[in-house]
C-alpha cells in the first residue's frame, strides 16, 4: 500500500551556494533526503502516477480542487482517485526509516540526521539556527523590517540602530527572537514609538524543503502573473508560528503608519497581486484570530541578489501556510468565503503537522510568501545582529 501525497515534486539536487548562504559548507552526506534502516540515502522513492488510493476517509489535500478527478471504489475496497492530470507521488519503500538527512545553515553542523517524529530535537535545531550556534561570532539572527532604505541605513551594520521615521521621530524598526523563539517587533506602533509587540509565537518545528521562485511577476517588463514557486526537495527545518496578533488588530496598530506598515504585511501578507496585464487585486491573508499558523523557513536561496551584495551570511524569510479563503477577500472580513469546518484545522492546528512525514505535510502548506521579495518592496531579511 502506497503512502501518497498530493501535488508534490521532490527533486534531490546539489545547489551551488551563493554569498548569502556561505555557512552551508560540506557534510558526510552531501544530499538531503529520506534514509533507509541502515542510514543510507534513499534515492529511488519516486513513482509517477495519476492515481491515488486511500482506505477510509479521503484526506482534504487529495480533493482540494487543484486537479479534476474521478473517484472509484476498487475490488480491494480501496478508494481510488484518478486525476485528469499527471502527478508525481513518493512511494515509501519497505526499508524506509523515520530519519531524514536535512541541511540547516549556521545551526552548528551542515547536515543533521533527525527523525521527523523527534519534535524536540527539530525545535532545538531551529533555535540553534536563529541563534547561530555554529558561528561563535557573538551574533544572532534578527529580521529587518523591509528594505535597505536610503544610504544603506538598514544594511548589515545599521539595521538595528535608531532611525528617523517620516515624522522625524526616532524609533527602531526590526524584529528579534526571544530566547524561546517567539518573534517580537521592536519599533512601536502608530501611537507609541518605543513599544515592543509580540507578533508570532513559536510552537514547534518540522521538516520541510526549500522553495524557489520559478517565474516572477515583473510589471516593469509588462509581465503580470502570480509568482510561481517550486519545491526543491532539499530538506531543512521549518518553524511553526502562530499569530500573536490577528490581522485586524495589526491593521489598527500598524497600517498606514510608515515603516510600521511592514508589521501589518508580516502578519496579513497584504500585497497587490496581478491577475492580468491590466489590473491588480489586493490579497490580505485573513488570519482573523491568533489560532492561525504558518511555517517560517530561513532560506539561503533568496531572490534578493542585488540587495544582498556585500551582505554576507544573510537568509531570506519565507512563510509556508495552508489557506482556503477567497484570495481577494476584503480587508477586515471575518466571514471569509472558503473557510469551512473541514479545512479550518489545516490553517490552525499545529498537531496536523508536528511529528508528520515531510512528504505528507508539504502539500498541505500550499501557499508561499517570500518576505524577502523586491517586487513588493518588502525586502525583509534575516541578518546577523544582536539580541533584543
Tab-separated table of C-alpha atoms in Angstrom:
chain	number	residue	atom	x	y	z
A	1	UNK	CA	0.000	0.000	0.000
A	2	UNK	CA	1.482	3.264	-1.029
A	3	UNK	CA	1.573	6.282	1.224
A	4	UNK	CA	0.771	9.020	-1.262
A	5	UNK	CA	0.670	12.798	-1.218
A	6	UNK	CA	-0.951	15.412	-3.384
A	7	UNK	CA	0.844	17.664	-5.857
A	8	UNK	CA	4.415	17.399	-4.592
A	9	UNK	CA	7.594	17.209	-6.627
A	10	UNK	CA	10.810	16.178	-4.932
A	11	UNK	CA	13.956	16.964	-6.856
A	12	UNK	CA	17.018	15.948	-4.867
A	13	UNK	CA	19.777	18.142	-6.112
A	14	UNK	CA	23.076	19.736	-5.175
A	15	UNK	CA	22.976	23.511	-5.494
A	16	UNK	CA	25.880	25.920	-5.683
A	17	UNK	CA	25.576	28.223	-2.703
A	18	UNK	CA	25.664	31.981	-3.041
A	19	UNK	CA	27.273	34.577	-0.778
A	20	UNK	CA	24.159	34.761	1.400
A	21	UNK	CA	24.427	31.030	2.154
A	22	UNK	CA	28.124	30.907	2.904
A	23	UNK	CA	27.545	28.940	6.110
A	24	UNK	CA	26.426	25.710	4.410
A	25	UNK	CA	29.817	24.058	3.817
A	26	UNK	CA	30.201	20.285	3.361
A	27	UNK	CA	28.935	17.219	5.211
A	28	UNK	CA	29.327	13.455	5.281
A	29	UNK	CA	26.140	13.091	3.292
A	30	UNK	CA	26.171	15.789	0.650
A	31	UNK	CA	22.478	15.473	-0.110
A	32	UNK	CA	19.320	15.691	1.915
A	33	UNK	CA	16.665	13.020	1.814
A	34	UNK	CA	14.944	10.038	3.379
A	35	UNK	CA	17.228	7.369	4.895
A	36	UNK	CA	16.780	3.598	4.981
A	37	UNK	CA	17.124	1.419	8.078
A	38	UNK	CA	20.908	1.262	7.553
A	39	UNK	CA	21.244	5.045	7.369
A	40	UNK	CA	21.769	5.169	3.611
A	41	UNK	CA	20.176	7.848	1.460
A	42	UNK	CA	17.187	6.562	-0.489
A	43	UNK	CA	17.102	7.999	-3.974
A	44	UNK	CA	14.525	5.803	-5.723
A	45	UNK	CA	11.395	6.722	-3.777
A	46	UNK	CA	9.501	8.418	-6.586
A	47	UNK	CA	6.869	6.987	-8.850
A	48	UNK	CA	4.893	8.824	-11.496
A	49	UNK	CA	1.181	8.243	-11.430
A	50	UNK	CA	-2.159	9.949	-11.750
A	51	UNK	CA	-3.977	7.551	-9.422
A	52	UNK	CA	-4.072	7.660	-5.625
A	53	UNK	CA	-5.505	5.054	-3.228
A	54	UNK	CA	-6.937	5.515	0.240
A	55	UNK	CA	-8.511	3.418	2.955
A	56	UNK	CA	-11.330	5.089	4.842
A	57	UNK	CA	-11.600	8.871	4.861
A	58	UNK	CA	-10.094	10.791	1.952
A	59	UNK	CA	-7.710	13.486	3.283
A	60	UNK	CA	-8.584	17.025	2.341
A	61	UNK	CA	-5.430	17.565	0.306
A	62	UNK	CA	-6.453	14.819	-2.119
A	63	UNK	CA	-9.563	16.653	-3.318
A	64	UNK	CA	-8.942	20.322	-2.617
A	65	UNK	CA	-9.820	21.437	-6.108
A	66	UNK	CA	-6.389	21.765	-7.683
A	67	UNK	CA	-6.997	18.832	-10.032
A	68	UNK	CA	-10.036	17.404	-11.718
A	69	UNK	CA	-10.597	13.862	-10.565
A	70	UNK	CA	-12.938	10.859	-10.614
A	71	UNK	CA	-13.456	8.658	-7.544
A	72	UNK	CA	-13.929	4.875	-7.729
A	73	UNK	CA	-14.051	2.021	-5.236
A	74	UNK	CA	-11.907	-0.865	-6.488
A	75	UNK	CA	-12.045	-4.587	-5.768
A	76	UNK	CA	-9.784	-4.206	-2.719
A	77	UNK	CA	-12.332	-1.872	-1.113
A	78	UNK	CA	-9.875	0.971	-1.575
A	79	UNK	CA	-10.994	4.443	-2.543
A	80	UNK	CA	-9.327	5.135	-5.868
A	81	UNK	CA	-8.915	8.688	-7.137
A	82	UNK	CA	-7.982	9.106	-10.771
A	83	UNK	CA	-6.731	12.575	-11.614
A	84	UNK	CA	-7.002	14.012	-15.096
A	85	UNK	CA	-3.504	15.487	-14.727
A	86	UNK	CA	-0.245	13.621	-14.261
A	87	UNK	CA	1.046	13.872	-10.706
A	88	UNK	CA	4.276	12.737	-9.046
A	89	UNK	CA	3.984	10.956	-5.709
A	90	UNK	CA	6.603	9.434	-3.411
A	91	UNK	CA	6.436	5.687	-2.825
A	92	UNK	CA	7.967	4.758	0.525
A	93	UNK	CA	9.981	1.515	0.245
A	94	UNK	CA	9.731	-1.180	2.902
A	95	UNK	CA	13.119	-0.256	4.335
A	96	UNK	CA	12.326	3.439	4.787
A	97	UNK	CA	13.232	4.710	8.244
A	98	UNK	CA	11.881	7.619	10.262
A	99	UNK	CA	15.106	9.521	9.618
A	100	UNK	CA	15.997	12.216	7.111
A	101	UNK	CA	19.208	13.976	6.286
A	102	UNK	CA	18.493	17.724	6.416
A	103	UNK	CA	20.615	20.833	5.973
A	104	UNK	CA	20.398	23.817	8.329
A	105	UNK	CA	22.755	26.790	7.804
A	106	UNK	CA	24.516	28.242	10.843
A	107	UNK	CA	22.993	25.873	13.400
A	108	UNK	CA	26.282	24.156	14.173
A	109	UNK	CA	26.565	21.427	11.559
A	110	UNK	CA	25.879	21.453	7.846
A	111	UNK	CA	23.748	18.303	7.862
A	112	UNK	CA	21.659	16.673	10.561
A	113	UNK	CA	20.255	13.166	10.673
A	114	UNK	CA	16.969	13.504	12.509
A	115	UNK	CA	13.663	11.670	12.819
A	116	UNK	CA	10.607	13.548	11.623
A	117	UNK	CA	8.962	12.330	14.837
A	118	UNK	CA	11.605	13.937	17.063
A	119	UNK	CA	9.865	17.262	17.522
A	120	UNK	CA	12.030	18.244	20.490
A	121	UNK	CA	15.242	17.895	18.502
A	122	UNK	CA	13.810	19.714	15.492
A	123	UNK	CA	12.724	22.539	17.782
A	124	UNK	CA	16.249	22.793	19.188
A	125	UNK	CA	17.798	22.777	15.694
A	126	UNK	CA	15.612	25.763	14.761
A	127	UNK	CA	16.686	27.622	17.884
A	128	UNK	CA	20.320	26.774	17.149
A	129	UNK	CA	19.888	28.238	13.670
A	130	UNK	CA	18.333	31.544	14.683
A	131	UNK	CA	20.938	31.959	17.430
A	132	UNK	CA	23.768	30.962	15.046
A	133	UNK	CA	25.178	28.308	17.361
A	134	UNK	CA	27.690	27.173	14.771
A	135	UNK	CA	29.288	30.554	14.191
A	136	UNK	CA	30.685	31.536	17.611
A	137	UNK	CA	30.771	35.158	16.488
A	138	UNK	CA	28.517	36.639	19.173
A	139	UNK	CA	25.804	37.344	16.580
A	140	UNK	CA	22.202	36.141	16.383
A	141	UNK	CA	19.728	36.495	13.554
A	142	UNK	CA	17.345	39.426	13.638
A	143	UNK	CA	14.886	40.337	10.879
A	144	UNK	CA	14.996	43.707	9.197
A	145	UNK	CA	11.560	45.203	8.612
A	146	UNK	CA	11.510	45.824	4.867
A	147	UNK	CA	14.043	47.448	2.588
A	148	UNK	CA	17.523	48.921	2.908
A	149	UNK	CA	16.346	52.500	2.794
A	150	UNK	CA	18.464	55.376	1.544
A	151	UNK	CA	22.227	55.395	2.043
A	152	UNK	CA	22.181	51.803	3.387
A	153	UNK	CA	20.811	52.818	6.790
A	154	UNK	CA	19.236	49.384	7.112
A	155	UNK	CA	22.240	47.381	5.931
A	156	UNK	CA	24.011	44.703	7.958
A	157	UNK	CA	25.785	47.297	10.121
A	158	UNK	CA	22.900	49.672	10.767
A	159	UNK	CA	19.534	47.898	10.594
A	160	UNK	CA	19.194	47.669	14.399
A	161	UNK	CA	20.069	51.306	15.038
A	162	UNK	CA	17.569	54.041	15.828
A	163	UNK	CA	16.102	55.511	12.641
A	164	UNK	CA	14.134	58.639	11.831
A	165	UNK	CA	10.626	57.972	10.560
A	166	UNK	CA	8.621	60.252	8.252
A	167	UNK	CA	7.529	62.426	11.189
A	168	UNK	CA	11.102	62.906	12.382
A	169	UNK	CA	10.674	60.655	15.425
A	170	UNK	CA	13.480	58.248	16.291
A	171	UNK	CA	12.482	54.613	16.542
A	172	UNK	CA	13.787	51.088	15.978
A	173	UNK	CA	12.452	49.060	13.086
A	174	UNK	CA	13.302	45.352	13.245
A	175	UNK	CA	12.227	42.016	14.737
A	176	UNK	CA	14.183	39.950	17.241
A	177	UNK	CA	13.849	36.386	18.503
A	178	UNK	CA	13.209	35.847	22.181
A	179	UNK	CA	15.085	33.038	23.928
A	180	UNK	CA	12.103	30.745	23.393
A	181	UNK	CA	11.948	31.533	19.654
A	182	UNK	CA	8.999	33.961	19.729
A	183	UNK	CA	9.262	36.942	17.354
A	184	UNK	CA	8.960	40.487	18.725
A	185	UNK	CA	8.735	43.723	16.723
A	186	UNK	CA	10.891	46.470	18.199
A	187	UNK	CA	9.632	49.757	16.818
A	188	UNK	CA	6.353	50.711	18.369
A	189	UNK	CA	3.099	51.271	16.522
A	190	UNK	CA	1.076	54.215	15.226
A	191	UNK	CA	0.829	55.777	18.656
A	192	UNK	CA	3.719	54.576	20.822
A	193	UNK	CA	7.197	54.806	19.337
A	194	UNK	CA	9.164	52.879	21.953
A	195	UNK	CA	6.778	49.976	22.472
A	196	UNK	CA	7.534	46.314	21.625
A	197	UNK	CA	4.947	43.925	20.187
A	198	UNK	CA	4.951	40.132	20.264
A	199	UNK	CA	3.827	39.247	16.733
A	200	UNK	CA	4.469	35.492	16.289
A	201	UNK	CA	4.591	32.655	18.839
A	202	UNK	CA	6.915	29.700	18.241
A	203	UNK	CA	5.099	26.393	18.845
A	204	UNK	CA	7.271	23.715	17.218
A	205	UNK	CA	9.331	22.591	14.244
A	206	UNK	CA	9.001	20.198	11.307
A	207	UNK	CA	10.972	19.051	8.282
A	208	UNK	CA	10.121	20.891	5.059
A	209	UNK	CA	12.059	21.745	1.926
A	210	UNK	CA	13.363	24.992	0.494
A	211	UNK	CA	11.260	26.651	-2.196
A	212	UNK	CA	12.370	28.764	-5.130
A	213	UNK	CA	10.600	31.222	-7.396
A	214	UNK	CA	10.279	29.612	-10.817
A	215	UNK	CA	8.524	32.523	-12.524
A	216	UNK	CA	8.156	36.028	-11.127
A	217	UNK	CA	5.826	38.884	-11.862
A	218	UNK	CA	7.736	41.755	-13.486
A	219	UNK	CA	5.336	44.664	-14.006
A	220	UNK	CA	8.163	46.872	-15.261
A	221	UNK	CA	8.532	44.444	-18.159
A	222	UNK	CA	4.802	44.004	-18.716
A	223	UNK	CA	4.724	40.546	-17.100
A	224	UNK	CA	1.747	40.236	-14.772
A	225	UNK	CA	1.391	36.806	-13.182
A	226	UNK	CA	1.115	35.350	-9.708
A	227	UNK	CA	4.644	34.269	-8.807
A	228	UNK	CA	5.143	30.551	-9.412
A	229	UNK	CA	7.045	28.801	-6.645
A	230	UNK	CA	8.558	25.315	-6.875
A	231	UNK	CA	9.770	22.845	-4.270
A	232	UNK	CA	13.456	21.949	-4.438
A	233	UNK	CA	13.273	18.728	-2.418
A	234	UNK	CA	16.220	19.919	-0.312
A	235	UNK	CA	15.099	19.218	3.232
A	236	UNK	CA	15.607	21.664	6.089
A	237	UNK	CA	13.900	22.690	9.322
A	238	UNK	CA	10.808	24.879	9.385
A	239	UNK	CA	9.320	26.551	12.461
A	240	UNK	CA	5.601	26.582	13.156
A	241	UNK	CA	4.487	30.005	14.328
A	242	UNK	CA	1.058	31.103	15.470
A	243	UNK	CA	-0.032	34.702	15.233
A	244	UNK	CA	0.251	36.634	18.488
A	245	UNK	CA	-1.672	39.498	16.863
A	246	UNK	CA	-4.521	38.858	14.460
A	247	UNK	CA	-4.730	40.608	11.129
A	248	UNK	CA	-7.420	43.069	12.179
A	249	UNK	CA	-5.539	44.169	15.282
A	250	UNK	CA	-2.402	44.515	13.180
A	251	UNK	CA	-4.237	46.738	10.723
A	252	UNK	CA	-5.379	49.035	13.511
A	253	UNK	CA	-1.932	49.236	15.107
A	254	UNK	CA	0.322	49.451	12.071
A	255	UNK	CA	-1.343	50.015	8.701
A	256	UNK	CA	-0.587	53.328	7.045
A	257	UNK	CA	1.975	54.331	9.640
A	258	UNK	CA	5.096	54.498	7.514
A	259	UNK	CA	7.716	51.901	8.335
A	260	UNK	CA	5.342	50.110	10.727
A	261	UNK	CA	3.153	49.256	7.758
A	262	UNK	CA	5.578	46.376	7.257
A	263	UNK	CA	4.421	44.761	10.502
A	264	UNK	CA	0.935	44.576	9.037
A	265	UNK	CA	2.376	42.883	5.961
A	266	UNK	CA	4.315	40.441	8.147
A	267	UNK	CA	1.015	39.244	9.653
A	268	UNK	CA	-1.597	39.852	6.972
A	269	UNK	CA	0.638	39.351	3.905
A	270	UNK	CA	-1.186	42.247	2.322
A	271	UNK	CA	0.033	42.660	-1.238
A	272	UNK	CA	-1.017	43.602	-4.720
A	273	UNK	CA	-1.274	40.595	-6.999
A	274	UNK	CA	-1.595	40.992	-10.747
A	275	UNK	CA	-4.430	38.949	-12.208
A	276	UNK	CA	-3.917	40.014	-15.805
A	277	UNK	CA	-1.938	42.563	-17.773
A	278	UNK	CA	-4.173	45.477	-16.910
A	279	UNK	CA	-5.360	45.088	-13.330
A	280	UNK	CA	-4.235	44.065	-9.881
A	281	UNK	CA	-6.095	42.826	-6.831
A	282	UNK	CA	-5.321	43.115	-3.149
A	283	UNK	CA	-4.670	39.909	-1.205
A	284	UNK	CA	-4.846	40.004	2.579
A	285	UNK	CA	-4.409	36.762	4.459
A	286	UNK	CA	-7.432	36.798	6.758
A	287	UNK	CA	-5.866	35.340	9.869
A	288	UNK	CA	-8.585	36.918	11.983
A	289	UNK	CA	-7.672	35.211	15.259
A	290	UNK	CA	-4.497	34.005	16.920
A	291	UNK	CA	-5.096	30.309	16.170
A	292	UNK	CA	-3.863	30.730	12.589
A	293	UNK	CA	-0.385	29.405	11.855
A	294	UNK	CA	2.402	29.334	9.297
A	295	UNK	CA	5.759	27.614	8.855
A	296	UNK	CA	8.701	30.021	8.648
A	297	UNK	CA	11.856	29.000	6.788
A	298	UNK	CA	15.136	30.910	6.673
A	299	UNK	CA	16.036	30.369	3.045
A	300	UNK	CA	19.623	30.661	1.755
A	301	UNK	CA	18.339	30.825	-1.827
A	302	UNK	CA	16.970	34.341	-1.567
A	303	UNK	CA	15.948	36.113	-4.774
A	304	UNK	CA	17.412	39.327	-3.420
A	305	UNK	CA	20.731	39.020	-5.216
A	306	UNK	CA	21.142	42.747	-5.873
A	307	UNK	CA	20.216	43.702	-2.341
A	308	UNK	CA	22.478	41.103	-0.782
A	309	UNK	CA	25.709	42.217	-2.419
A	310	UNK	CA	28.038	42.870	0.481
A	311	UNK	CA	25.517	41.491	2.978
A	312	UNK	CA	27.083	38.123	3.708
A	313	UNK	CA	25.562	35.367	5.788
A	314	UNK	CA	22.017	36.670	5.332
A	315	UNK	CA	18.940	34.490	4.832
A	316	UNK	CA	15.623	35.076	3.138
A	317	UNK	CA	12.435	34.844	5.219
A	318	UNK	CA	9.741	32.589	3.742
A	319	UNK	CA	6.293	31.612	5.038
A	320	UNK	CA	4.530	28.397	4.035
A	321	UNK	CA	0.894	28.031	5.043
A	322	UNK	CA	-2.447	26.471	4.231
A	323	UNK	CA	-5.079	28.941	3.122
A	324	UNK	CA	-8.587	28.187	1.872
A	325	UNK	CA	-10.071	31.661	1.959
A	326	UNK	CA	-11.047	33.762	-1.016
A	327	UNK	CA	-7.733	35.091	-2.313
A	328	UNK	CA	-9.298	38.508	-2.940
A	329	UNK	CA	-11.386	38.861	0.201
A	330	UNK	CA	-11.896	42.310	1.667
A	331	UNK	CA	-9.621	43.582	4.420
A	332	UNK	CA	-11.176	43.035	7.839
A	333	UNK	CA	-13.567	40.371	6.610
A	334	UNK	CA	-14.485	37.897	9.352
A	335	UNK	CA	-16.774	35.510	7.488
A	336	UNK	CA	-14.214	34.650	4.837
A	337	UNK	CA	-15.555	32.761	1.857
A	338	UNK	CA	-13.844	29.387	1.627
A	339	UNK	CA	-13.260	28.796	5.330
A	340	UNK	CA	-15.106	25.591	6.238
A	341	UNK	CA	-15.365	23.273	9.219
A	342	UNK	CA	-13.378	20.714	7.196
A	343	UNK	CA	-10.439	22.882	6.117
A	344	UNK	CA	-10.176	25.234	9.102
A	345	UNK	CA	-7.967	22.848	11.148
A	346	UNK	CA	-5.327	22.780	8.395
A	347	UNK	CA	-4.879	26.524	8.889
A	348	UNK	CA	-4.905	26.469	12.692
A	349	UNK	CA	-3.992	23.083	14.216
A	350	UNK	CA	-0.248	22.513	14.554
A	351	UNK	CA	-0.860	18.892	15.582
A	352	UNK	CA	-1.752	18.054	11.985
A	353	UNK	CA	1.883	18.881	11.117
A	354	UNK	CA	4.048	18.144	14.147
A	355	UNK	CA	5.632	14.684	14.019
A	356	UNK	CA	4.453	14.014	10.465
A	357	UNK	CA	6.473	12.983	7.419
A	358	UNK	CA	7.545	15.992	5.362
A	359	UNK	CA	6.212	14.428	2.155
A	360	UNK	CA	2.767	14.416	3.738
A	361	UNK	CA	2.696	17.934	5.181
A	362	UNK	CA	4.431	19.955	2.470
A	363	UNK	CA	1.434	19.678	0.084
A	364	UNK	CA	-0.850	20.991	2.820
A	365	UNK	CA	1.303	24.136	3.030
A	366	UNK	CA	0.200	25.129	-0.430
A	367	UNK	CA	0.850	28.887	-0.199
A	368	UNK	CA	4.247	30.538	-0.136
A	369	UNK	CA	5.103	34.129	0.714
A	370	UNK	CA	8.682	35.263	0.340
A	371	UNK	CA	9.054	38.234	2.669
A	372	UNK	CA	12.399	38.976	1.045
A	373	UNK	CA	10.725	39.910	-2.253
A	374	UNK	CA	11.780	43.017	-4.133
A	375	UNK	CA	8.624	43.009	-6.258
A	376	UNK	CA	6.507	44.126	-3.273
A	377	UNK	CA	9.191	46.458	-1.891
A	378	UNK	CA	9.313	44.398	1.286
A	379	UNK	CA	12.905	43.150	1.465
A	380	UNK	CA	12.635	41.601	4.894
A	381	UNK	CA	15.906	39.817	5.580
A	382	UNK	CA	17.378	37.725	8.418
A	383	UNK	CA	20.714	39.373	9.179
A	384	UNK	CA	23.370	38.673	11.835
A	385	UNK	CA	22.785	41.179	14.614
A	386	UNK	CA	22.445	41.418	18.375
A	387	UNK	CA	19.876	40.141	20.843
A	388	UNK	CA	16.914	42.357	21.649
